[in-house]
Short mmCIF file of C-alpha atoms (C1' of nucleotides) in Angstrom, two decimals:
data_model
loop_
_atom_site.label_atom_id
_atom_site.label_comp_id
_atom_site.label_asym_id
_atom_site.label_seq_id
_atom_site.Cartn_x
_atom_site.Cartn_y
_atom_site.Cartn_z
CA MET A 7 124.38 128.68 133.95
CA THR A 8 124.89 131.08 131.09
CA ALA A 9 123.10 134.04 132.60
CA GLN A 10 123.95 136.69 130.06
CA LEU A 11 122.31 139.80 131.42
CA ASP A 12 120.65 142.53 129.43
CA GLU A 13 123.82 143.41 127.56
CA GLU A 14 123.56 141.30 124.46
CA LYS A 15 124.78 142.87 121.29
CA THR A 16 121.78 143.52 119.09
CA LEU A 17 118.13 144.22 119.79
CA SER A 18 117.18 140.97 118.07
CA ASP A 19 119.37 139.00 120.42
CA LYS A 20 117.98 140.81 123.45
CA ALA A 21 114.44 140.20 122.25
CA SER A 22 115.27 136.58 121.56
CA ALA A 23 116.64 136.09 125.07
CA ARG A 24 113.70 137.88 126.65
CA LEU A 25 111.17 135.87 124.66
CA THR A 26 112.89 132.64 125.59
CA GLN A 27 112.82 133.59 129.24
CA ALA A 28 109.17 134.60 129.04
CA ILE A 29 108.22 131.32 127.37
CA ILE A 30 110.12 129.13 129.82
CA THR A 31 108.80 130.84 132.92
CA GLY A 32 105.26 130.66 131.63
CA GLU A 33 104.87 134.43 131.42
CA LEU A 34 103.81 133.64 127.89
CA VAL A 35 101.31 130.83 128.22
CA GLN A 36 101.60 127.76 126.01
CA GLY A 37 99.72 128.13 122.77
CA GLN A 38 99.41 131.87 123.22
CA LYS A 39 99.56 133.95 120.09
CA LEU A 40 102.55 136.25 119.75
CA SER A 41 101.34 139.62 118.50
CA GLU A 42 104.22 141.39 116.80
CA ALA A 43 102.87 144.86 117.46
CA ASP A 44 102.14 144.12 121.11
CA LEU A 45 105.51 142.54 121.87
CA ALA A 46 107.38 145.22 119.96
CA THR A 47 105.85 147.99 122.06
CA ARG A 48 106.30 145.98 125.26
CA PHE A 49 109.99 145.54 124.48
CA GLY A 50 110.33 149.09 123.25
CA ILE A 51 111.74 148.05 119.89
CA SER A 52 110.57 147.97 116.31
CA ARG A 53 108.89 145.06 114.60
CA GLY A 54 111.96 144.27 112.48
CA PRO A 55 114.26 142.87 115.16
CA LEU A 56 111.28 141.25 116.86
CA ARG A 57 110.39 139.30 113.73
CA GLU A 58 114.00 138.11 113.48
CA ALA A 59 113.87 136.95 117.08
CA ILE A 60 110.67 135.02 116.40
CA ARG A 61 112.26 133.39 113.37
CA GLN A 62 115.18 132.31 115.52
CA LEU A 63 112.91 130.87 118.20
CA GLU A 64 111.08 129.04 115.47
CA GLY A 65 114.35 127.41 114.47
CA LEU A 66 114.88 126.45 118.11
CA GLY A 67 111.45 124.87 118.30
CA LEU A 68 110.03 127.18 120.96
CA VAL A 69 107.37 128.73 118.74
CA THR A 70 105.41 127.52 115.73
CA ARG A 71 104.63 129.89 112.93
CA VAL A 72 102.06 129.76 110.16
CA PRO A 73 102.35 132.27 107.31
CA HIS A 74 100.04 135.26 107.52
CA ALA A 75 98.56 133.95 110.74
CA GLY A 76 101.27 134.68 113.28
CA ALA A 77 103.41 132.70 115.71
CA ARG A 78 102.26 130.83 118.80
CA VAL A 79 104.14 129.49 121.80
CA VAL A 80 104.71 125.77 121.39
CA THR A 81 102.34 123.61 123.42
CA LEU A 82 103.78 120.85 125.57
CA ASN A 83 101.13 118.17 125.74
CA ASP A 84 101.80 114.73 127.13
CA ASP A 85 102.92 113.44 123.76
CA THR A 86 105.59 116.04 123.16
CA MET A 87 106.84 115.68 126.71
CA ARG A 88 107.13 111.92 126.26
CA ASN A 89 108.93 112.54 122.96
CA LEU A 90 111.31 114.94 124.67
CA TYR A 91 112.20 112.49 127.41
CA GLN A 92 112.75 109.76 124.85
CA VAL A 93 115.10 111.92 122.81
CA ARG A 94 116.94 112.82 125.98
CA GLU A 95 117.17 109.13 126.82
CA ALA A 96 118.86 108.48 123.49
CA LEU A 97 121.18 111.49 123.50
CA GLU A 98 122.15 111.65 127.15
CA GLY A 99 122.63 107.91 127.24
CA PHE A 100 125.02 108.20 124.36
CA ALA A 101 126.70 111.24 125.92
CA CYS A 102 127.24 109.17 129.03
CA ARG A 103 128.89 106.45 126.97
CA MET A 104 131.22 109.00 125.41
CA ALA A 105 131.89 110.62 128.77
CA ALA A 106 133.05 107.29 130.15
CA GLN A 107 135.62 107.21 127.38
CA HIS A 108 136.76 110.81 127.40
CA MET A 109 136.37 112.48 130.79
CA THR A 110 139.63 113.00 132.64
CA ASP A 111 140.10 111.66 136.15
CA ASP A 112 140.25 115.24 137.35
CA GLU A 113 136.87 116.06 135.79
CA ILE A 114 135.36 112.98 137.39
CA LYS A 115 136.70 113.99 140.78
CA LYS A 116 135.27 117.49 140.44
CA LEU A 117 131.92 116.09 139.39
CA ARG A 118 131.91 113.89 142.48
CA THR A 119 132.53 116.96 144.58
CA LEU A 120 129.64 118.67 142.84
CA LEU A 121 127.32 115.82 143.70
CA ASN A 122 128.35 116.01 147.34
CA GLU A 123 127.63 119.72 147.35
CA HIS A 124 124.21 119.06 145.90
CA GLU A 125 123.61 116.58 148.68
CA MET A 126 124.41 119.16 151.31
CA GLN A 127 122.22 121.75 149.61
CA ILE A 128 119.33 119.30 149.64
CA ASP A 129 119.86 118.62 153.32
CA ALA A 130 119.98 122.33 154.05
CA SER A 131 117.00 123.41 151.97
CA ALA A 132 114.97 120.31 152.88
CA GLY A 133 113.61 119.54 149.47
CA GLN A 134 113.19 122.96 147.92
CA ALA A 135 112.56 122.18 144.30
CA TYR A 136 114.80 124.95 143.01
CA TYR A 137 118.09 123.45 144.14
CA GLN A 138 116.89 120.06 143.07
CA SER A 139 116.24 121.16 139.52
CA GLU A 140 119.35 123.27 139.09
CA GLY A 141 121.56 120.62 140.61
CA ASP A 142 120.11 117.96 138.38
CA LEU A 143 120.61 120.07 135.26
CA ASP A 144 124.16 120.84 136.37
CA PHE A 145 125.06 117.17 136.52
CA HIS A 146 123.56 116.36 133.16
CA PHE A 147 125.33 119.34 131.61
CA GLN A 148 128.70 118.20 132.91
CA ILE A 149 128.09 114.75 131.44
CA ALA A 150 127.28 116.34 128.10
CA LEU A 151 130.53 118.31 128.26
CA GLY A 152 132.38 115.11 128.98
CA SER A 153 131.20 113.61 125.70
CA ARG A 154 133.58 115.94 123.84
CA ASN A 155 130.97 116.16 121.09
CA GLN A 156 130.07 119.79 120.47
CA MET A 157 126.96 118.96 118.47
CA LEU A 158 125.66 116.81 121.30
CA ILE A 159 126.46 119.59 123.77
CA ASP A 160 124.64 122.16 121.66
CA LEU A 161 121.56 119.99 121.35
CA LEU A 162 121.38 119.11 125.04
CA ALA A 163 122.35 122.53 126.39
CA GLY A 164 120.32 124.41 123.78
CA GLU A 165 116.96 123.44 122.36
CA LEU A 166 116.30 120.37 124.49
CA TYR A 167 117.42 122.18 127.61
CA GLN A 168 114.92 124.99 127.10
CA LEU A 169 112.08 122.57 126.47
CA LEU A 170 113.05 120.55 129.52
CA ARG A 171 112.92 123.66 131.68
CA MET A 172 109.43 124.34 130.31
CA CYS A 173 108.43 120.85 131.39
CA ARG A 174 109.94 121.32 134.80
CA TYR A 175 108.06 124.57 135.21
CA ARG A 176 104.80 123.02 134.14
CA THR A 177 105.06 119.88 136.26
CA SER A 178 106.63 121.91 139.06
CA ASN A 179 107.88 119.52 141.72
CA LEU A 180 105.20 116.93 141.21
CA ALA A 181 107.55 114.11 141.91
CA ASN A 182 110.04 114.68 144.66
CA ARG A 183 112.67 112.29 143.50
CA THR A 184 115.73 114.26 144.53
CA ARG A 185 117.10 111.57 146.85
CA LEU A 186 116.66 108.81 144.31
CA ALA A 187 118.03 111.00 141.53
CA LEU A 188 121.14 111.84 143.51
CA GLN A 189 121.75 108.20 144.27
CA GLN A 190 121.44 107.34 140.59
CA HIS A 191 123.81 110.18 139.71
CA HIS A 192 126.41 108.65 141.98
CA GLN A 193 125.94 105.23 140.37
CA ILE A 194 126.30 106.74 136.91
CA LEU A 195 129.46 108.52 137.95
CA ASP A 196 130.78 105.26 139.40
CA ALA A 197 130.33 103.60 136.02
CA ILE A 198 132.10 106.48 134.31
CA ALA A 199 134.96 106.34 136.81
CA ASN A 200 135.31 102.63 136.07
CA ARG A 201 135.34 103.46 132.35
CA ASP A 202 132.39 101.12 131.90
CA ALA A 203 130.74 102.77 128.90
CA ASP A 204 128.00 100.17 128.47
CA LEU A 205 126.90 100.38 132.08
CA ALA A 206 127.10 104.17 132.13
CA GLU A 207 124.82 104.42 129.10
CA MET A 208 122.36 101.93 130.51
CA LEU A 209 122.16 103.64 133.88
CA MET A 210 121.60 107.04 132.34
CA ARG A 211 118.84 105.65 130.16
CA ARG A 212 117.14 104.11 133.15
CA HIS A 213 117.58 107.31 135.11
CA ILE A 214 115.77 109.33 132.46
CA SER A 215 113.08 106.82 131.56
CA GLY A 216 112.42 106.38 135.25
CA ALA A 217 112.02 110.12 135.66
CA TRP A 218 109.49 110.13 132.85
CA LYS A 219 107.53 107.24 134.30
CA SER A 220 107.35 109.06 137.59
CA ILE A 221 106.22 112.29 135.95
CA SER A 222 103.61 110.67 133.72
CA GLN A 223 102.20 108.75 136.68
CA MET A 224 101.89 111.92 138.68
CA MET A 225 100.22 113.69 135.81
CA GLU A 226 97.56 111.11 135.13
CA THR A 227 96.57 110.89 138.78
CA SER A 228 96.14 114.63 139.07
CA MET B 30 111.64 113.85 99.22
CA THR B 31 109.86 117.05 100.12
CA ALA B 32 110.61 118.95 96.94
CA GLN B 33 108.55 122.04 97.54
CA LEU B 34 109.05 124.09 94.44
CA ASP B 35 109.19 127.84 94.23
CA GLU B 36 105.70 128.24 95.63
CA GLU B 37 106.36 128.75 99.29
CA LYS B 38 104.25 131.34 101.00
CA THR B 39 106.48 134.24 101.92
CA LEU B 40 109.67 135.66 100.48
CA SER B 41 111.51 134.76 103.66
CA ASP B 42 110.54 131.13 103.29
CA LYS B 43 111.54 131.10 99.64
CA ALA B 44 114.87 132.70 100.48
CA SER B 45 115.36 130.23 103.32
CA ALA B 46 114.73 127.28 101.02
CA ARG B 47 116.97 128.70 98.32
CA LEU B 48 119.79 129.40 100.74
CA THR B 49 119.51 125.91 102.19
CA GLN B 50 119.70 124.43 98.71
CA ALA B 51 122.67 126.61 97.81
CA ILE B 52 124.51 125.63 100.96
CA ILE B 53 123.88 121.90 100.57
CA THR B 54 124.88 121.77 96.93
CA GLY B 55 128.04 123.71 97.62
CA GLU B 56 126.99 126.66 95.47
CA LEU B 57 127.78 128.60 98.61
CA VAL B 58 131.17 127.32 99.74
CA GLN B 59 131.75 126.34 103.35
CA GLY B 60 132.94 129.24 105.45
CA GLN B 61 131.92 131.75 102.80
CA LYS B 62 130.61 135.05 104.04
CA LEU B 63 126.97 135.79 103.32
CA SER B 64 126.68 139.37 102.14
CA GLU B 65 123.16 140.59 102.77
CA ALA B 66 123.21 143.15 100.00
CA ASP B 67 124.64 140.73 97.48
CA LEU B 68 122.21 137.91 98.24
CA ALA B 69 119.26 140.26 98.38
CA THR B 70 119.92 141.55 94.89
CA ARG B 71 120.66 138.04 93.60
CA PHE B 72 117.32 136.82 94.95
CA GLY B 73 115.53 139.95 93.84
CA ILE B 74 114.20 140.71 97.30
CA SER B 75 114.85 143.22 100.04
CA ARG B 76 117.22 142.78 102.93
CA GLY B 77 114.40 142.39 105.45
CA PRO B 78 113.15 138.92 104.44
CA LEU B 79 116.71 137.84 103.73
CA ARG B 80 117.81 138.66 107.25
CA GLU B 81 114.91 136.63 108.62
CA ALA B 82 115.92 133.69 106.44
CA ILE B 83 119.49 133.91 107.74
CA ARG B 84 118.22 133.98 111.31
CA GLN B 85 116.21 130.84 110.63
CA LEU B 86 119.17 129.05 109.09
CA GLU B 87 121.18 130.05 112.10
CA GLY B 88 118.64 128.30 114.29
CA LEU B 89 118.97 125.24 112.07
CA GLY B 90 122.73 125.28 112.42
CA LEU B 91 123.54 125.85 108.75
CA VAL B 92 125.14 129.26 109.25
CA THR B 93 126.99 130.92 112.10
CA ARG B 94 126.48 134.56 112.79
CA VAL B 95 128.56 137.07 114.71
CA PRO B 96 126.97 140.45 115.51
CA HIS B 97 127.99 143.32 113.25
CA ALA B 98 130.27 141.02 111.31
CA GLY B 99 127.87 139.00 109.21
CA ALA B 100 126.94 135.37 108.76
CA ARG B 101 129.08 132.59 107.29
CA VAL B 102 128.23 129.16 105.97
CA VAL B 103 129.01 126.55 108.60
CA THR B 104 132.24 124.66 107.99
CA LEU B 105 132.17 120.88 108.13
CA ASN B 106 135.62 119.84 109.25
CA ASP B 107 136.44 116.30 110.28
CA ASP B 108 135.44 116.96 113.87
CA THR B 109 131.95 118.20 113.12
CA MET B 110 131.40 115.38 110.67
CA ARG B 111 132.43 112.86 113.31
CA ASN B 112 130.13 114.58 115.78
CA LEU B 113 127.28 114.42 113.29
CA TYR B 114 127.69 110.72 112.67
CA GLN B 115 127.86 110.07 116.40
CA VAL B 116 124.66 111.98 117.05
CA ARG B 117 123.03 110.06 114.22
CA GLU B 118 124.27 106.83 115.76
CA ALA B 119 122.54 107.72 119.01
CA LEU B 120 119.29 109.05 117.51
CA GLU B 121 118.80 106.63 114.64
CA GLY B 122 119.73 103.71 116.83
CA PHE B 123 117.05 104.76 119.26
CA ALA B 124 114.60 105.40 116.44
CA CYS B 125 115.25 101.87 115.26
CA ARG B 126 114.46 100.54 118.70
CA MET B 127 111.18 102.43 118.74
CA ALA B 128 110.38 101.37 115.20
CA ALA B 129 110.73 97.72 116.21
CA GLN B 130 108.03 98.39 118.79
CA HIS B 131 105.67 100.55 116.78
CA MET B 132 105.83 99.86 113.06
CA THR B 133 102.88 97.94 111.68
CA ASP B 134 103.36 94.73 109.73
CA ASP B 135 102.09 96.54 106.69
CA GLU B 136 104.69 99.28 107.00
CA ILE B 137 107.41 96.68 107.37
CA LYS B 138 106.23 94.91 104.25
CA LYS B 139 106.24 98.15 102.26
CA LEU B 140 109.70 98.99 103.51
CA ARG B 141 110.90 95.59 102.36
CA THR B 142 109.46 96.31 98.94
CA LEU B 143 111.28 99.63 98.94
CA LEU B 144 114.59 97.92 99.65
CA ASN B 145 114.02 95.54 96.77
CA GLU B 146 113.33 98.47 94.47
CA HIS B 147 116.54 100.09 95.60
CA GLU B 148 118.36 96.90 94.76
CA MET B 149 117.00 96.90 91.24
CA GLN B 150 117.86 100.57 90.80
CA ILE B 151 121.40 99.86 91.86
CA ASP B 152 121.64 96.99 89.38
CA ALA B 153 120.26 99.19 86.65
CA SER B 154 122.34 102.29 87.27
CA ALA B 155 125.45 100.29 88.12
CA GLY B 156 126.58 102.25 91.13
CA GLN B 157 125.54 105.78 90.28
CA ALA B 158 125.95 107.56 93.55
CA TYR B 159 122.71 109.50 93.24
CA TYR B 160 120.38 106.57 93.66
CA GLN B 161 122.58 105.19 96.37
CA SER B 162 122.32 108.34 98.43
CA GLU B 163 118.63 108.95 97.91
CA GLY B 164 117.73 105.34 98.55
CA ASP B 165 119.78 105.27 101.71
CA LEU B 166 118.16 108.45 103.00
CA ASP B 167 114.73 107.03 102.11
CA PHE B 168 115.27 103.97 104.28
CA HIS B 169 116.53 105.94 107.24
CA PHE B 170 113.63 108.34 106.92
CA GLN B 171 111.09 105.53 107.01
CA ILE B 172 112.72 104.14 110.14
CA ALA B 173 112.48 107.55 111.75
CA LEU B 174 108.78 107.70 110.86
CA GLY B 175 108.33 104.28 112.42
CA SER B 176 109.56 105.57 115.78
CA ARG B 177 106.28 107.47 116.16
CA ASN B 178 108.26 110.22 117.88
CA GLN B 179 107.68 113.53 116.13
CA MET B 180 110.61 115.26 117.82
CA LEU B 181 112.94 112.51 116.67
CA ILE B 182 111.50 112.75 113.16
CA ASP B 183 111.96 116.51 113.08
CA LEU B 184 115.58 116.26 114.23
CA LEU B 185 116.53 113.51 111.79
CA ALA B 186 114.55 114.80 108.82
CA GLY B 187 115.40 118.44 109.51
CA GLU B 188 118.66 119.81 110.80
CA LEU B 189 120.67 116.60 110.84
CA TYR B 190 119.36 115.63 107.42
CA GLN B 191 120.59 118.86 105.85
CA LEU B 192 124.01 118.53 107.43
CA LEU B 193 124.25 114.93 106.32
CA ARG B 194 123.51 115.92 102.75
CA MET B 195 126.29 118.49 102.99
CA CYS B 196 128.64 115.73 104.09
CA ARG B 197 127.50 113.48 101.27
CA TYR B 198 128.09 116.26 98.79
CA ARG B 199 131.53 116.98 100.17
CA THR B 200 132.70 113.40 100.36
CA SER B 201 130.86 112.62 97.14
CA ASN B 202 130.90 108.87 96.62
CA LEU B 203 134.26 108.31 98.18
CA ALA B 204 133.23 105.01 99.60
CA ASN B 205 131.06 102.88 97.40
CA ARG B 206 129.36 100.90 100.07
CA THR B 207 125.95 100.58 98.47
CA ARG B 208 125.96 96.78 98.37
CA LEU B 209 127.05 96.45 101.96
CA ALA B 210 124.65 99.16 103.06
CA LEU B 211 121.71 97.46 101.37
CA GLN B 212 122.59 94.16 102.99
CA GLN B 213 122.72 95.84 106.40
CA HIS B 214 119.39 97.53 105.72
CA HIS B 215 117.83 94.14 105.16
CA GLN B 216 119.32 92.82 108.39
CA ILE B 217 118.00 95.80 110.30
CA LEU B 218 114.55 95.31 108.82
CA ASP B 219 114.72 91.64 109.78
CA ALA B 220 115.31 92.61 113.37
CA ILE B 221 112.42 95.04 113.27
CA ALA B 222 110.15 92.43 111.72
CA ASN B 223 111.08 90.07 114.55
CA ARG B 224 110.29 92.84 117.02
CA ASP B 225 113.82 92.51 118.40
CA ALA B 226 114.35 96.07 119.59
CA ASP B 227 117.77 95.47 121.14
CA LEU B 228 119.16 93.88 118.00
CA ALA B 229 117.60 96.49 115.74
CA GLU B 230 119.23 99.30 117.70
CA MET B 231 122.59 97.57 117.75
CA LEU B 232 122.56 96.86 114.03
CA MET B 233 121.64 100.44 113.17
CA ARG B 234 124.43 101.73 115.38
CA ARG B 235 126.94 99.48 113.71
CA HIS B 236 125.61 100.46 110.31
CA ILE B 237 126.20 104.15 110.99
CA SER B 238 129.48 103.85 112.87
CA GLY B 239 130.73 101.59 110.08
CA ALA B 240 129.78 104.16 107.50
CA TRP B 241 131.74 106.79 109.42
CA LYS B 242 134.79 104.57 109.73
CA SER B 243 134.71 104.01 106.01
CA ILE B 244 134.38 107.69 105.25
CA SER B 245 137.09 108.82 107.65
CA GLN B 246 139.47 106.21 106.27
CA MET B 247 138.84 107.41 102.75
CA MET B 248 139.37 111.00 103.81
CA GLU B 249 142.70 110.53 105.52
CA THR B 250 144.14 108.59 102.62
CA SER B 251 143.18 111.28 100.12
"C1'" DT C 159 160.22 149.52 108.11
"C1'" DT C 160 157.15 149.27 111.96
"C1'" DG C 161 153.58 150.64 114.69
"C1'" DC C 162 149.98 153.72 115.92
"C1'" DT C 163 146.04 156.95 115.17
"C1'" DC C 164 142.37 158.35 112.90
"C1'" DC C 165 139.36 158.67 109.13
"C1'" DA C 166 136.24 156.83 105.72
"C1'" DA C 167 133.96 153.37 103.21
"C1'" DA C 168 131.40 149.32 103.48
"C1'" DT C 169 128.38 146.39 106.00
"C1'" DT C 170 125.16 145.36 109.47
"C1'" DG C 171 121.32 146.86 112.56
"C1'" DT C 172 117.01 149.53 113.05
"C1'" DT C 173 113.09 152.09 111.92
"C1'" DG C 174 108.61 153.71 110.16
"C1'" DA C 175 105.76 153.61 106.25
"C1'" DC C 176 103.42 150.92 102.77
"C1'" DA C 177 101.37 146.65 100.60
"C1'" DA C 178 99.20 142.15 100.93
"C1'" DT C 179 96.61 138.83 103.24
"C1'" DC C 180 93.32 136.91 106.45
"C1'" DA C 181 89.16 137.04 109.58
"C1'" DA C 182 85.05 138.77 111.22
"C1'" DT C 183 81.14 141.60 110.51
"C1'" DC C 184 77.34 143.29 108.24
"C1'" DC C 185 74.02 143.67 104.67
"C1'" DA C 186 71.16 141.95 101.17
"C1'" DA C 187 68.92 138.39 98.53
"C1'" DG C 188 66.52 134.06 98.51
"C1'" DC D 203 65.68 132.91 109.14
"C1'" DT D 204 69.48 131.43 106.65
"C1'" DT D 205 73.12 131.99 103.40
"C1'" DG D 206 76.21 134.17 100.41
"C1'" DG D 207 79.27 137.71 99.42
"C1'" DA D 208 81.40 142.17 99.89
"C1'" DT D 209 83.59 145.28 103.11
"C1'" DT D 210 86.28 146.72 106.76
"C1'" DG D 211 89.46 146.14 110.31
"C1'" DA D 212 93.46 144.11 112.14
"C1'" DT D 213 97.65 141.63 111.46
"C1'" DT D 214 101.44 140.03 108.89
"C1'" DG D 215 104.82 140.68 105.05
"C1'" DT D 216 107.86 143.85 102.45
"C1'" DC D 217 110.49 147.75 101.34
"C1'" DA D 218 113.72 151.67 101.21
"C1'" DA D 219 115.89 155.11 103.98
"C1'" DC D 220 118.58 156.03 108.12
"C1'" DA D 221 121.72 155.05 112.16
"C1'" DA D 222 125.45 152.46 114.31
"C1'" DT D 223 129.34 149.60 114.22
"C1'" DT D 224 133.33 147.39 112.30
"C1'" DT D 225 137.18 147.07 109.27
"C1'" DG D 226 140.63 148.41 106.18
"C1'" DG D 227 143.88 151.63 104.82
"C1'" DA D 228 146.08 156.34 104.47
"C1'" DG D 229 149.00 159.15 106.83
"C1'" DC D 230 152.49 160.13 110.10
"C1'" DA D 231 155.91 159.55 113.71
"C1'" DA D 232 159.50 156.74 115.93
#
DNA sequence: TTGCTCCAAATTGTTGACAATCAATCCAAG
DNA sequence: CTTGGATTGATTGTCAACAATTTGGAGCAA
């Protein structure tokens, strides 16, 4: 989505982006301690900017820091993942309600086109998890944009988005729900097109809580 | 609530707390530029810890920073305030739903007692805005705790809470709704006590959206 | 007067050295 | 053998100097 390459402005920002990437992809394991000296040398920068980057990631909830004892990558246990999906249920449900009120007909049409493209990609790649995930995130991001609420957009596309990608990486493609998800996306978009805010919110909530049920089932059986 | 005095651990944390306080109380005006040198000397610390504090506040959404041009206090215009109240409507409504499912009977009883105390304080202080605000925040905080969702608690008691206090400070006691608010609090608690999650969520949503309507009306007439 | 160029001052970004704190180890006393 | 405490090592926190970038204005030409 926003794939800003290596040309950020400051070293702190570069380090922040690199750390985020490393945490999401699992290059830095959950709960791992972040050694300032180690990371600074690995990134080829001084400890100053690195510390600022860590402070920023702390504000974003990706690391936890205890004074004089260092920072650790946040650990996503079952509880925090359940919490995350619940918060998403609340926020994305509400975003969906707002989107039903504010999205233009043109935006809705384009989003429908996007869903159809996703469908074709799924047919072509026969269930490769990558397209599934990216397509799913795309749809949810467009809904967030449709809410016309910048704070909501920042929350969903920022902190929660990063954590969600960590979850996705951890649970990999445990549950292959791409067909069902796509169908539900269409239903949600139908509700939005009909300007039925109540229904749109309810469907999005079910979509997300259903995803969580599926994931938690898969996890406890494995 | 959490009135941690001057004994934080590190200078960065102290500076962070002091900056937050200064921003909320309006000592630092909205949109004002944060000069590192100036603040560092005022706080009696070096620029290093101060920069870390600013980075942290950036992550919390209290300041906006543009590379090589400095950080500014976030500005709360009507749009962002509306956005804030909408996000609260979504999150606190959901928290209320969870609270109806998870709060113990004992917690509910204590919360009822708290509301009664608030009522007496209001009678005694005859509408002093301070008690109104603090009491209101107390109730909402307890509801958040009742959700048993730590992420929700962190959001509501952290970033959103600070922004809300900024709003309260800015709009002062424009709308004296303490009586009405207290009555609605009782109704919400009734719904929770009856374990009626749907009603509890709906009432909390109306409570918050009503508060926003009242505030925005007051603002456009002034 | 207007607009441009270029310079300089002020501010932010970065660094390496120094101080403070915590954790583990080792030694000695009971 | 255990326990208590001091010591040492590593890691985090802090500082002041240095480098890089932006911004504002002085100077000059059209």
